[in-house]
Coordinates of C-alpha atoms in Angstrom, one line a residue:
X1 CA 63.8 163.6 106.6
X2 CA 67.1 164.3 104.7
X3 CA 69.1 161.9 106.8
X4 CA 66.4 159.2 106.1
X5 CA 66.8 159.7 102.4
X6 CA 70.6 159.6 102.7
X7 CA 70.2 156.4 104.5
X8 CA 67.9 154.9 101.8
X9 CA 70.4 156.0 99.2
X10 CA 73.3 154.4 101.1
X11 CA 71.2 151.1 101.6
X12 CA 70.3 151.1 97.9
X13 CA 73.9 151.7 96.9
X14 CA 75.0 148.9 99.1
X15 CA 72.3 146.4 97.7
X16 CA 73.3 147.6 94.1
X17 CA 77.0 146.7 94.9
X18 CA 76.0 143.4 96.5
X19 CA 73.7 142.6 93.4
X20 CA 76.6 143.4 90.9
X21 CA 78.9 141.1 92.9
X22 CA 76.4 138.3 93.0
X23 CA 75.8 138.7 89.2
X24 CA 79.5 138.6 88.5
X25 CA 80.0 135.5 90.6
X26 CA 77.0 133.7 89.1
X27 CA 77.9 134.8 85.5
X28 CA 81.5 133.3 85.9
X29 CA 80.2 130.2 87.3
X30 CA 77.7 129.7 84.6
X31 CA 80.3 130.4 81.8
X32 CA 82.7 127.9 83.3
X33 CA 80.2 125.1 84.5
X34 CA 77.3 125.5 81.9
X35 CA 79.2 126.6 78.7
X36 CA 76.7 125.0 76.2
X37 CA 73.6 126.2 77.8
X38 CA 71.4 129.0 76.3
X39 CA 72.2 132.3 78.1
X40 CA 69.7 135.1 78.7
X41 CA 69.6 138.4 80.7
X42 CA 68.0 138.2 84.1
X43 CA 64.9 140.2 83.9
X44 CA 62.5 140.8 86.8
X45 CA 59.7 143.4 87.8
X46 CA 59.7 145.5 90.9
X47 CA 62.8 146.2 93.1
X48 CA 64.6 143.2 91.8
X49 CA 64.2 144.5 88.3
X50 CA 65.4 147.9 89.2
X51 CA 68.7 146.6 90.7
X52 CA 69.2 144.2 87.7
X53 CA 68.7 147.0 85.1
X54 CA 72.4 147.8 84.7
X55 CA 73.6 144.2 84.9
X56 CA 74.7 143.1 81.4
X57 CA 75.7 139.5 82.2
X58 CA 73.8 136.6 80.8
X59 CA 73.3 133.2 82.3
X60 CA 71.4 129.9 81.8
X61 CA 68.0 129.4 83.3
X62 CA 69.2 127.6 86.3
X63 CA 71.7 130.3 87.2
X64 CA 69.1 133.2 86.3
X65 CA 66.8 131.6 88.9
X66 CA 69.7 131.6 91.4
X67 CA 70.4 135.2 90.7
X68 CA 66.8 136.2 90.9
X69 CA 66.4 134.4 94.3
X70 CA 69.6 135.9 95.7
X71 CA 68.7 139.4 94.5
X72 CA 65.2 139.2 96.1
X73 CA 66.8 137.9 99.3
X74 CA 69.3 140.6 99.4
X75 CA 66.8 143.3 98.9
X76 CA 64.7 142.2 102.0
X77 CA 67.5 141.4 104.2
X78 CA 66.8 142.9 107.5
X79 CA 70.3 143.3 108.7
X80 CA 72.2 146.6 108.6
X81 CA 75.0 146.2 108.1
X82 CA 74.3 142.9 106.1
X83 CA 76.7 140.1 107.4
X84 CA 78.1 137.6 105.0
X85 CA 75.7 134.9 104.3
X86 CA 77.9 132.1 105.8
X87 CA 78.0 134.2 109.2
X88 CA 74.3 135.2 109.1
X89 CA 72.1 134.1 111.9
X90 CA 69.1 133.8 109.6
X91 CA 69.5 131.5 106.6
X92 CA 66.8 132.9 104.2
X93 CA 67.9 131.0 101.0
X94 CA 65.7 128.1 100.1
X95 CA 67.9 124.9 100.7
X96 CA 68.2 124.3 96.9
X97 CA 69.6 127.8 96.3
X98 CA 71.7 127.6 99.4
X99 CA 73.7 124.7 98.1
X100 CA 73.9 126.4 94.7
X101 CA 75.2 129.7 95.9
X102 CA 77.8 127.8 97.9
X103 CA 79.0 126.1 94.8
X104 CA 79.0 129.4 93.0
X105 CA 81.0 131.2 95.6
X106 CA 83.6 128.4 96.0
X107 CA 83.9 128.2 92.2
X108 CA 84.1 131.9 91.4
X109 CA 85.6 133.5 94.5
X110 CA 89.2 132.8 94.1
X111 CA 89.0 133.0 90.3
X112 CA 87.8 136.6 90.4
X113 CA 90.4 137.6 93.1
X114 CA 93.1 135.9 91.0
X115 CA 92.0 138.0 88.0
X116 CA 92.8 141.2 90.0
X117 CA 89.3 141.9 91.5
X118 CA 90.7 142.7 95.0
X119 CA 87.6 144.4 96.0
X120 CA 86.0 140.9 96.1
X121 CA 88.3 139.7 98.9
X122 CA 86.0 141.3 101.5
X123 CA 82.9 139.5 100.1
X124 CA 84.8 136.2 99.8
X125 CA 86.4 135.9 103.1
X126 CA 84.0 137.9 105.3

């Protein structure tokens, strides 16, 4: 039982890190591409809400919807370890969000790495 709890904590920690990275990517994209839009915190109930609790970034409605979709898909991802989305055999994002997340990653990835966020290199390239 103890090892199962440790596994759940590890998975939750991995999901939390991924959610933080997603929020950071989406926040940067939103700030650069939607500078005049009204910004709000992403709020959700259930598991998504628990993972978003510590996220202080704000974004427009369109980007918030993307973040909520991405978080919900990350939480239910059946793969362990989770592959990068571009190498995943199962494309779980709705087509609309798949196109959006590609734009977000393309826009924000190198900018965050250039700002010294070296831990994101793994997420961006792998």
